[in-house]
Tab-separated table of C-alpha atoms in Angstrom:
chain	number	residue	atom	x	y	z
I	1	LEU	CA	162.295	136.588	130.211
I	2	ASP	CA	162.566	133.178	131.811
I	3	GLY	CA	162.251	131.586	128.378
I	4	PHE	CA	165.417	133.308	127.194
I	5	TRP	CA	167.256	132.109	130.300
I	6	TYR	CA	166.046	128.552	129.693
I	7	LEU	CA	166.997	128.615	126.011
I	8	ASP	CA	170.439	129.964	126.941
I	9	ALA	CA	170.824	127.229	129.572
I	10	LEU	CA	169.921	124.513	127.046
I	11	GLY	CA	172.506	125.868	124.604
I	12	THR	CA	175.178	126.268	127.276
I	13	ILE	CA	174.853	122.764	128.701
I	14	SER	CA	174.822	121.295	125.190
I	15	ASN	CA	178.092	123.083	124.436
I	16	LEU	CA	179.542	121.579	127.615
I	17	GLY	CA	178.681	118.063	126.394
I	18	HIS	CA	175.736	117.357	128.702
I	19	ALA	CA	172.860	115.370	127.209
I	20	VAL	CA	170.293	115.995	129.958
I	21	PHE	CA	168.973	119.145	131.633
I	22	ALA	CA	166.742	118.495	134.645
I	23	ARG	CA	164.424	121.169	136.015
I	24	GLN	CA	164.043	121.261	139.778
I	25	CYS	CA	160.251	121.051	139.642
I	26	LEU	CA	157.850	119.884	136.933
I	27	ALA	CA	154.669	121.510	138.261
I	28	GLU	CA	153.153	123.829	140.867
I	29	ALA	CA	156.151	126.100	141.426
I	30	VAL	CA	157.221	129.497	140.112
I	31	TYR	CA	160.036	127.952	138.036
I	32	SER	CA	158.155	124.846	136.874
I	33	LEU	CA	157.222	123.791	133.349
I	34	LEU	CA	153.524	123.409	134.223
I	35	ASN	CA	151.186	125.652	136.216
I	36	ASP	CA	148.857	124.575	139.036
I	37	ASP	CA	146.311	123.275	136.506
I	38	PHE	CA	149.085	121.408	134.653
I	39	ALA	CA	148.850	123.750	131.677
I	40	PRO	CA	152.260	124.377	130.084
I	41	TYR	CA	154.290	127.519	130.654
I	42	PRO	CA	156.357	128.840	127.681
I	43	ASP	CA	159.450	126.963	128.949
I	44	TYR	CA	157.634	123.682	128.314
I	45	TYR	CA	157.303	124.554	124.635
I	46	ILE	CA	160.934	125.672	124.470
I	47	ALA	CA	162.051	122.302	125.870
I	48	TYR	CA	159.686	120.423	123.560
I	49	ILE	CA	160.807	122.207	120.401
I	50	TRP	CA	164.503	122.018	121.399
I	51	ASN	CA	164.194	118.271	121.934
I	52	LEU	CA	162.203	117.834	118.719
I	53	LEU	CA	164.655	119.708	116.484
I	54	MET	CA	168.169	119.763	117.953
I	55	SER	CA	170.418	116.721	117.790
I	56	PRO	CA	173.187	116.107	120.341
I	57	GLN	CA	175.778	117.109	117.719
I	58	VAL	CA	176.851	120.638	118.679
I	59	LEU	CA	178.591	122.848	116.141
I	60	GLY	CA	181.300	125.219	117.318
I	61	ILE	CA	180.295	128.785	116.459
I	62	THR	CA	180.832	132.100	118.209
I	63	SER	CA	179.496	135.631	117.974
I	64	THR	CA	181.626	138.711	117.451
I	65	ASP	CA	179.172	140.641	119.658
I	66	GLU	CA	179.765	139.887	123.351
I	67	ASN	CA	176.095	140.651	124.063
I	68	VAL	CA	174.830	137.924	121.716
I	69	ARG	CA	175.026	134.200	122.401
I	70	VAL	CA	174.756	131.851	119.445
I	71	TYR	CA	174.279	128.090	119.487
I	72	ALA	CA	174.184	125.701	116.535
I	73	HIS	CA	173.350	122.029	116.294
I	74	CYS	CA	172.695	119.569	113.531
I	75	MET	CA	168.986	118.919	113.225
I	76	LYS	CA	167.622	115.546	114.336
I	77	THR	CA	165.974	115.020	110.956
I	78	SER	CA	169.153	115.489	108.897
I	79	GLN	CA	172.822	115.940	109.688
I	80	ASP	CA	173.042	118.292	106.689
I	81	ILE	CA	170.594	120.813	108.138
I	82	HIS	CA	171.559	123.039	111.044
I	83	GLY	CA	169.468	124.596	113.806
I	84	PHE	CA	170.428	127.911	115.387
I	85	ALA	CA	169.485	129.720	118.567
I	86	HIS	CA	170.430	133.417	118.820
I	87	ILE	CA	169.979	134.941	122.259
């Protein structure tokens, strides 16, 4: 479930115009991106893929369902292609 929270946080801060999201701890904590052996938790891959695909250009979209959050960005590879996150 933490992965959904992290994905939602990345989308929310992007919508607010922030370019950087800093985690409190990189490794060896319950909420870190890496475990005690420095192997990645799922949040690491979420951050990696988000950074790889999503550009800073946020598109303004909303959901008609109050239980669904939707985020859209232009892709880094092309401003004509859009990336979506539905949570």
